[in-house]
PDB file of C-alpha atoms in Angstrom:
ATOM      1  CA  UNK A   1    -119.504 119.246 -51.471  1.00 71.00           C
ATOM      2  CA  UNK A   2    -123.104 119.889 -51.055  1.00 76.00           C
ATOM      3  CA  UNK A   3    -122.945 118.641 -47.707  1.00 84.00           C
ATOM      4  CA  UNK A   4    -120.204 121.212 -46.605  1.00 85.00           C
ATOM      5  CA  UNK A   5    -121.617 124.069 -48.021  1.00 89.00           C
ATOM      6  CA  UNK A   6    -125.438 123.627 -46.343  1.00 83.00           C
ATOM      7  CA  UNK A   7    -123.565 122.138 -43.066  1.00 86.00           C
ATOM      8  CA  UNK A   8    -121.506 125.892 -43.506  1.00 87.00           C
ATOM      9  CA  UNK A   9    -124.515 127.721 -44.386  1.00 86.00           C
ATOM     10  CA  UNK A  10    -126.592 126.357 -41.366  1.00 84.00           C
ATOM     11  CA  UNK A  11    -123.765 127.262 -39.139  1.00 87.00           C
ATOM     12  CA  UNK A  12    -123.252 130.825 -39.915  1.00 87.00           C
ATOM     13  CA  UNK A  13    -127.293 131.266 -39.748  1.00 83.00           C
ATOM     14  CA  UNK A  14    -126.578 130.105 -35.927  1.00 83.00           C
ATOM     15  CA  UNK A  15    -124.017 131.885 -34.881  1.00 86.00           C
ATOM     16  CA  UNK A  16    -125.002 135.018 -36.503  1.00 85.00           C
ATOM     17  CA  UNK A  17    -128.568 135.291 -34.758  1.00 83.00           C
ATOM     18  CA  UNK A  18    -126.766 133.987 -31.675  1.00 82.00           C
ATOM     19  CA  UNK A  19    -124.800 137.044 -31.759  1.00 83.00           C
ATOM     20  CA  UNK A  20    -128.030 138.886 -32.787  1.00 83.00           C
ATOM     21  CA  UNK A  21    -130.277 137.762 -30.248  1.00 80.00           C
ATOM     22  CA  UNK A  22    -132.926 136.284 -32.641  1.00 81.00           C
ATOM     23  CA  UNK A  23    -132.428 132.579 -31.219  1.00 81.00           C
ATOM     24  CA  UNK A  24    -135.745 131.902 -30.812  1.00 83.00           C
ATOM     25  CA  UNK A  25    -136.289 133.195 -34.272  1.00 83.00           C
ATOM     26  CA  UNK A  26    -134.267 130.598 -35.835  1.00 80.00           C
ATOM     27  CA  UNK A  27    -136.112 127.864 -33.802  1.00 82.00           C
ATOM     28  CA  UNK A  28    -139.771 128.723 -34.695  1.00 84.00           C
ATOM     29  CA  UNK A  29    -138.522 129.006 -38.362  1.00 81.00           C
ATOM     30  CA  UNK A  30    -136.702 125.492 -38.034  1.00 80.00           C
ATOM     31  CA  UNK A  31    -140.070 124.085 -36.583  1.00 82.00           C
ATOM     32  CA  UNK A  32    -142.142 126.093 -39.039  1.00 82.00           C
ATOM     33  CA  UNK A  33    -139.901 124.406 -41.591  1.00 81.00           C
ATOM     34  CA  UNK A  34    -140.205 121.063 -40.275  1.00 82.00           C
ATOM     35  CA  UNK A  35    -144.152 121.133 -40.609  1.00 81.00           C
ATOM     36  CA  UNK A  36    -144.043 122.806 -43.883  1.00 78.00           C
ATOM     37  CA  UNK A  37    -141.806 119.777 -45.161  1.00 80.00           C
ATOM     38  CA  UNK A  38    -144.409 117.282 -44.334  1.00 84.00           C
ATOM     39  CA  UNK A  39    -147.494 118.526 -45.728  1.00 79.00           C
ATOM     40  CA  UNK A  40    -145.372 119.414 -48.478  1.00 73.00           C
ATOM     41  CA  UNK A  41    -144.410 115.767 -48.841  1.00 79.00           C
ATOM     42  CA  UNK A  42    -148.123 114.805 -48.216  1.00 81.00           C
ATOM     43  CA  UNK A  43    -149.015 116.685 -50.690  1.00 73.00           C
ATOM     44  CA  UNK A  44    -146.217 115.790 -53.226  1.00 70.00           C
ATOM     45  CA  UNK A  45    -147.230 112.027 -52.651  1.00 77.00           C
ATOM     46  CA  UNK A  46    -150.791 112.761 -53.313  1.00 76.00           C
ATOM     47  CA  UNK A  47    -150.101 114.225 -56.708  1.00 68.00           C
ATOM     48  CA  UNK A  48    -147.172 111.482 -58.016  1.00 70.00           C
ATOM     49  CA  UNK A  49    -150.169 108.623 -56.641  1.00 76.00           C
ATOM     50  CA  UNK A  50    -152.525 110.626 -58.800  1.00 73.00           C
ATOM     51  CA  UNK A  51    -150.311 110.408 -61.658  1.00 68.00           C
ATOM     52  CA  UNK A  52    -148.762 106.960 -61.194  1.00 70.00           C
ATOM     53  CA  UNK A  53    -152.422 105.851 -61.169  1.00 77.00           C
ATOM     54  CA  UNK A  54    -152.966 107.265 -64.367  1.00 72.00           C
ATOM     55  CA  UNK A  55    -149.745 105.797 -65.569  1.00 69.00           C
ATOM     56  CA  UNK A  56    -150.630 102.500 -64.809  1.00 75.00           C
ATOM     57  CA  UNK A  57    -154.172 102.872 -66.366  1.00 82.00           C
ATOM     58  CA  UNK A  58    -152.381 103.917 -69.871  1.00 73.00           C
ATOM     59  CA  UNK A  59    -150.254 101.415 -69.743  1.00 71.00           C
ATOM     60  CA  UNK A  60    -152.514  98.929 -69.401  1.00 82.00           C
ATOM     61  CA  UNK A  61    -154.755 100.532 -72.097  1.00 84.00           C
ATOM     62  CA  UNK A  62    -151.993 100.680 -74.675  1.00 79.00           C
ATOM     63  CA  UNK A  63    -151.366 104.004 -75.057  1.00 75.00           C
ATOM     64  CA  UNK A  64    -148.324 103.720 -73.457  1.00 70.00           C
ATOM     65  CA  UNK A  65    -146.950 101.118 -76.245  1.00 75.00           C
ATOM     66  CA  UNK A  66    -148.493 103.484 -78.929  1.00 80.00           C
ATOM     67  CA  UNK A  67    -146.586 106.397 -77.640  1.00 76.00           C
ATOM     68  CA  UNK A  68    -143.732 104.239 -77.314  1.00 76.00           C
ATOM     69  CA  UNK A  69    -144.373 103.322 -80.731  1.00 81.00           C
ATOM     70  CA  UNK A  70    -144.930 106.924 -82.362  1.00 84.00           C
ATOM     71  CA  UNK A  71    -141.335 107.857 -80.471  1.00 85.00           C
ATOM     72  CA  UNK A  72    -139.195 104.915 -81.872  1.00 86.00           C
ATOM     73  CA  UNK A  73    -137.875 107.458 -85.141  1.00 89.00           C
ATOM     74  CA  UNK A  74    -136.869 109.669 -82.469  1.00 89.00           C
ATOM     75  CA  UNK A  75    -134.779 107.035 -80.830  1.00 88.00           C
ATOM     76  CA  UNK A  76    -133.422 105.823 -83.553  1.00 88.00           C
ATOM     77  CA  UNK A  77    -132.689 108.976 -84.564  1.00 89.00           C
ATOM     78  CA  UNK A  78    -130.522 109.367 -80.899  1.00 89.00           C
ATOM     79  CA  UNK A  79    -129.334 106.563 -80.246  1.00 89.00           C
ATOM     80  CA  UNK A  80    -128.927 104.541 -83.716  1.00 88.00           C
ATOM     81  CA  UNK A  81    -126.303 102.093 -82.145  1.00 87.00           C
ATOM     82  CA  UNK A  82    -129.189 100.440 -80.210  1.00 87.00           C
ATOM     83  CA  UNK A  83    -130.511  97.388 -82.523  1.00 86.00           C
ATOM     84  CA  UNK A  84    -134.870  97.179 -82.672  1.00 82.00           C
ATOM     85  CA  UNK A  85    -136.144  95.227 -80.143  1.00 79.00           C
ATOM     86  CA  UNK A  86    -133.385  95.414 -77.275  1.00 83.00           C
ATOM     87  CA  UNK A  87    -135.096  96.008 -74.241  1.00 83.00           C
ATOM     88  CA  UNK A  88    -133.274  99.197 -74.075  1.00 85.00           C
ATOM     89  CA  UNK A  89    -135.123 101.170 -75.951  1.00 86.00           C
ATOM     90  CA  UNK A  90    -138.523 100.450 -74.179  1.00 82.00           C
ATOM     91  CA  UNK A  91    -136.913 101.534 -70.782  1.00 84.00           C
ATOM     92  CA  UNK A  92    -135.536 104.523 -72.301  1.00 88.00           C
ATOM     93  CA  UNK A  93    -138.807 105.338 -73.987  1.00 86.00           C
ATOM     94  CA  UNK A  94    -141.079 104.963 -70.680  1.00 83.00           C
ATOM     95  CA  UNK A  95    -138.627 107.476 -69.314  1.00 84.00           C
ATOM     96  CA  UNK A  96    -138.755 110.023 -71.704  1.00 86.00           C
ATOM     97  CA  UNK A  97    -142.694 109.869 -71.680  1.00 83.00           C
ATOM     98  CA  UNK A  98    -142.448 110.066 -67.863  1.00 80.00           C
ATOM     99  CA  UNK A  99    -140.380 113.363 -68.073  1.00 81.00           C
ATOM    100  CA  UNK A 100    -142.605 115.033 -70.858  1.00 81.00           C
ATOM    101  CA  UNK A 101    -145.698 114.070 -68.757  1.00 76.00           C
ATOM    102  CA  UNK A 102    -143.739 115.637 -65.718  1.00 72.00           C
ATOM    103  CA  UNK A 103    -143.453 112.730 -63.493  1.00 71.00           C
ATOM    104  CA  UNK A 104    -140.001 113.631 -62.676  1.00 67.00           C
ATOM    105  CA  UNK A 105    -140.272 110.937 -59.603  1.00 66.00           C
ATOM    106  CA  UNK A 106    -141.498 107.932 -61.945  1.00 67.00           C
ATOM    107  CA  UNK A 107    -139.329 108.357 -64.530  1.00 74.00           C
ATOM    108  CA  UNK A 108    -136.105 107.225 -62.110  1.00 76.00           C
ATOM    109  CA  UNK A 109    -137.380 103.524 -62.169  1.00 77.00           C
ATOM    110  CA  UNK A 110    -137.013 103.307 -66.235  1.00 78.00           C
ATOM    111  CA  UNK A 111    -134.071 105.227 -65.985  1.00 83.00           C
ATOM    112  CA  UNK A 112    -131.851 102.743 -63.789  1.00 84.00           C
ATOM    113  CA  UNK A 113    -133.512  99.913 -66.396  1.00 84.00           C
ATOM    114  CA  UNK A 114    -132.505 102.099 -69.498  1.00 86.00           C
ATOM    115  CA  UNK A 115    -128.815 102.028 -67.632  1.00 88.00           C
ATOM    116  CA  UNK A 116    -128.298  98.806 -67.008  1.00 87.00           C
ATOM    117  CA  UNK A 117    -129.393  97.458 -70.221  1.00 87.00           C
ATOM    118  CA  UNK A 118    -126.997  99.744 -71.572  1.00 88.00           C
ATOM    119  CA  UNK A 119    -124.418  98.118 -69.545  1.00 87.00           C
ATOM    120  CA  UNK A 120    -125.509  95.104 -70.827  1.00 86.00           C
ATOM    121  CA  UNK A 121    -125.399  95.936 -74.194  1.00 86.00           C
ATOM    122  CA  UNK A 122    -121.644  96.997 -73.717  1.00 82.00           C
ATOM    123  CA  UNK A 123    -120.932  93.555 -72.334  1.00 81.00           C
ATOM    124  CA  UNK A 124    -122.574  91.545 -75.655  1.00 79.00           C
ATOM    125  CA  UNK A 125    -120.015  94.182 -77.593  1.00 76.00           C
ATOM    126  CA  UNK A 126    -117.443  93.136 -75.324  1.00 72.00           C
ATOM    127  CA  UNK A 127    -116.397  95.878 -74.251  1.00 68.00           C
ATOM    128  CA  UNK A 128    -116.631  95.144 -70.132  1.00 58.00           C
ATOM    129  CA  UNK A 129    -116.885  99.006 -68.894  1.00 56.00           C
ATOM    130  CA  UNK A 130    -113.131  99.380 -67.773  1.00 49.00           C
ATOM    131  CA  UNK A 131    -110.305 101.211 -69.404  1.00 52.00           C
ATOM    132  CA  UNK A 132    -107.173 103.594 -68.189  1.00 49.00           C
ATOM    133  CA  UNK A 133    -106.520 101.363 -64.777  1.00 52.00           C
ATOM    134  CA  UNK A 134    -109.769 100.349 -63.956  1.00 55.00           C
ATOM    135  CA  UNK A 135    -111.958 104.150 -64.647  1.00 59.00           C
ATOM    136  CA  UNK A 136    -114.949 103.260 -65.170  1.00 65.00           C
ATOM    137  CA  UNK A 137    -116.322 104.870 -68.231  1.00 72.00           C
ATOM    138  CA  UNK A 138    -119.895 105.285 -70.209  1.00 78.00           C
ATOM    139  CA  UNK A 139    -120.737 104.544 -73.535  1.00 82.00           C
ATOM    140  CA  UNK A 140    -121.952 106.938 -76.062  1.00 85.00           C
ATOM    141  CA  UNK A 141    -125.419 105.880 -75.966  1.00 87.00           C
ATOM    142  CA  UNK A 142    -125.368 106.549 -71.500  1.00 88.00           C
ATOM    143  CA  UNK A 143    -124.079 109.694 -72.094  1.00 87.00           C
ATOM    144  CA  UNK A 144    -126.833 111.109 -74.638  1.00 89.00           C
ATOM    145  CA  UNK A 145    -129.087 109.403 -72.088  1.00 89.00           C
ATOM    146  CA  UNK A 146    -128.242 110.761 -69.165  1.00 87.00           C
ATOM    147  CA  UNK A 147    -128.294 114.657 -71.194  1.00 88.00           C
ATOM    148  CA  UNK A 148    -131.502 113.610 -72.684  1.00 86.00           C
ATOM    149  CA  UNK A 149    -132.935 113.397 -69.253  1.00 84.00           C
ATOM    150  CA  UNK A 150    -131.443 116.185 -67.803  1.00 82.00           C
ATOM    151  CA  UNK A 151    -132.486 118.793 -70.097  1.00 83.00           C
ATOM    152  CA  UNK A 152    -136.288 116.833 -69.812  1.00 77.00           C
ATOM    153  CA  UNK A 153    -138.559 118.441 -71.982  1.00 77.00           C
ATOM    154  CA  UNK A 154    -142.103 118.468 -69.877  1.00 78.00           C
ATOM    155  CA  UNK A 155    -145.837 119.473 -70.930  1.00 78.00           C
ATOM    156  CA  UNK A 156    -147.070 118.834 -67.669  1.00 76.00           C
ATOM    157  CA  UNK A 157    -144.680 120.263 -64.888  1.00 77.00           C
ATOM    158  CA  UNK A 158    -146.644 118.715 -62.257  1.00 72.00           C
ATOM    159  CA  UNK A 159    -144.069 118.997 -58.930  1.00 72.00           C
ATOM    160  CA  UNK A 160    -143.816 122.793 -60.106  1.00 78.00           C
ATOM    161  CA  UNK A 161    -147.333 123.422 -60.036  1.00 79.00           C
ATOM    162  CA  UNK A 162    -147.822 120.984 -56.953  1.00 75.00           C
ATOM    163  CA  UNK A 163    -145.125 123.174 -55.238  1.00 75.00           C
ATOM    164  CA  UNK A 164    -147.001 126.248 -56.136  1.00 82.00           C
ATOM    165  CA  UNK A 165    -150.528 125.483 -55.024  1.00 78.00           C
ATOM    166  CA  UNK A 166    -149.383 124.125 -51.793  1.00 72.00           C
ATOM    167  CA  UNK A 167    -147.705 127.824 -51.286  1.00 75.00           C
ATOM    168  CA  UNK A 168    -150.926 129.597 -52.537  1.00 79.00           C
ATOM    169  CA  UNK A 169    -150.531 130.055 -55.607  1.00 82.00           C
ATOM    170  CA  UNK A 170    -154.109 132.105 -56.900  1.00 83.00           C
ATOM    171  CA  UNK A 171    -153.152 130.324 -60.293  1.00 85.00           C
ATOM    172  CA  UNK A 172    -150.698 127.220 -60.025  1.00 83.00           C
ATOM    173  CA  UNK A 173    -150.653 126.042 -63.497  1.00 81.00           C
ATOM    174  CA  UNK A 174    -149.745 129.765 -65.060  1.00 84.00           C
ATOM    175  CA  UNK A 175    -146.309 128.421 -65.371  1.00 83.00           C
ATOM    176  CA  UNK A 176    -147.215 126.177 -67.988  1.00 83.00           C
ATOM    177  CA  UNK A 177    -146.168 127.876 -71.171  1.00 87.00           C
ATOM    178  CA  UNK A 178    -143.018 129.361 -69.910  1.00 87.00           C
ATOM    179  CA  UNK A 179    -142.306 125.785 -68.495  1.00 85.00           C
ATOM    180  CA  UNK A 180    -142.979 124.299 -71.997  1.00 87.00           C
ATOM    181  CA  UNK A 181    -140.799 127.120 -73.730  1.00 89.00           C
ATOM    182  CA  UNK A 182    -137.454 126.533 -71.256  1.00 88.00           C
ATOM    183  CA  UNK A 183    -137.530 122.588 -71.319  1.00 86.00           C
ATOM    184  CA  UNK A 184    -138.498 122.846 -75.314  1.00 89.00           C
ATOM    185  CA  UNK A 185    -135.370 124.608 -76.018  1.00 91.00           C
ATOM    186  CA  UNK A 186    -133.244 123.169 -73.514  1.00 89.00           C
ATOM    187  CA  UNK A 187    -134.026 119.849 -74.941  1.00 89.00           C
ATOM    188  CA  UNK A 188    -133.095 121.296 -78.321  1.00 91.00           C
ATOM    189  CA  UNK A 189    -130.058 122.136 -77.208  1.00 91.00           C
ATOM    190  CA  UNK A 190    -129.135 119.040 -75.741  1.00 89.00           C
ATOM    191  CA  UNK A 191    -130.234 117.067 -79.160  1.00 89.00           C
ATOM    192  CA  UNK A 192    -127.785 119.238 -81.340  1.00 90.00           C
ATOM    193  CA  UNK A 193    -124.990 119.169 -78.426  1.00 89.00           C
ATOM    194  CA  UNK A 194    -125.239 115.014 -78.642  1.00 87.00           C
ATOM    195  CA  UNK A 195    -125.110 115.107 -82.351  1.00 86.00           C
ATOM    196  CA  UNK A 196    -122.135 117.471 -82.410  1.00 86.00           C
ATOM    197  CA  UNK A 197    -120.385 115.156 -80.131  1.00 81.00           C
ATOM    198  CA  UNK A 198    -121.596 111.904 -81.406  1.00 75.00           C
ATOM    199  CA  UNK A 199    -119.980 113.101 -84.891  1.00 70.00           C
ATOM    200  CA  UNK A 200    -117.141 113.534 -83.314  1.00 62.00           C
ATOM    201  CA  UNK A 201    -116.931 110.546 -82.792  1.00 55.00           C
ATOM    202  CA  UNK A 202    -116.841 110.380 -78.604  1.00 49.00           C
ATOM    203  CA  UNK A 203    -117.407 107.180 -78.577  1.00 48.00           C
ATOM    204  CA  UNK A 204    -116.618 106.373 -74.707  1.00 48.00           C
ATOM    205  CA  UNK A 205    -115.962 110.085 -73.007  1.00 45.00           C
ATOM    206  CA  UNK A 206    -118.049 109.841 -69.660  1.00 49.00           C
ATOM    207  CA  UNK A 207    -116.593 108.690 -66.601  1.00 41.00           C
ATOM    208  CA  UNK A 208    -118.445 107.276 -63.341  1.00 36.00           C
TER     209      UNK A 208
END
């Protein structure tokens, strides 16, 4: 749907300077774009190295595991159908520390783990994923995932502020509080929306 409605967008842009006469408007802007896009993405990759690096020299450190650690109430509190100990909950932990440290980018990696343990943990409950002719559907623990990780509650909004200081921002990081505030109470919201529906009782209501 995307697809049709930036394919339609791009159109009308074309034909309406066409008609216009501000062709060669639309070109330098498409070529302005272009080179905007790559020292954007020069940029972007500079910042998610920085912070990868850093990653990496946590984990090794063990303060990864010790944050890991200090979160387990908190996901046993959400997801209290996962036993201690299944790998689950360390991939699902890495990715919540990911998206409160703002690495929106290297969170993804834990995220597809987190998923397909899950899946994995529906198979050892036998229950093989399939139901109403072959729908795929998630469990209950998938689905308060997957909201969990949308509504992503982030201290550090690094791509925002890398987006900002690459467009000139005179003070990139001023975003930070009002950042913390929206993703604080989304994420509240999402925690008492899961809860609602986990008691309930939607056991298996999302379909992929």
């Amino acid at each position: 749907m995307l697809n049709y409605i930036w394919a339609f967008m791009i159109l009308l842009g074309v034909v309406f300077a066409a008609f216009t006469g501000r062709m060669s408007e639309v070109t330098n802007a498409a070529l302005d774009s272009a080179g905007e896009a790559i020292s954007l993405c020069i940029t972007m990759a500079g910042v998610m190295a920085l912070w990868m690096g850093l990653m990496e020299i946590a984990q090794r450190a063990g303060v990864i595991e010790k944050m890991t650690k200090g979160i387990s109430p908190f996901l046993t509190f959400m997801f209290p159908r996962i036993p201690k100990g299944h790998p689950a909950r360390g991939y699902i932990a890495t990715n919540i520390i990911a998206n409160v440290l703002g690495l929106g980018w290297a969170c993804t990696p834990a995220g597809l783990k987190a998923m397909e343990a899950l899946s994995k943990l529906e198979e050892e409950r036998g229950n093989p994923g399939y139901r109403d002719g072959g729908n795929r559907v998630a469990s209950n623990e998938m689905c308060v995932f997957l909201v969990m990780n949308i509504s992503s509650l982030q201290l550090i909004p690094v791509n925002m502020i890398a987006y900002r200081s690459q467009y000139g921002s005179a003070n990139p990081a001023y975003i930070l509080a009002p950042a913390i505030a929206a993703t604080l109470f989304s994420t509240l919201v999402a925690i008492i929306y899961c809860k609602i529906k986990d008691g309930k009782g939607a056991d298996r209501a999302c379909k992929y």
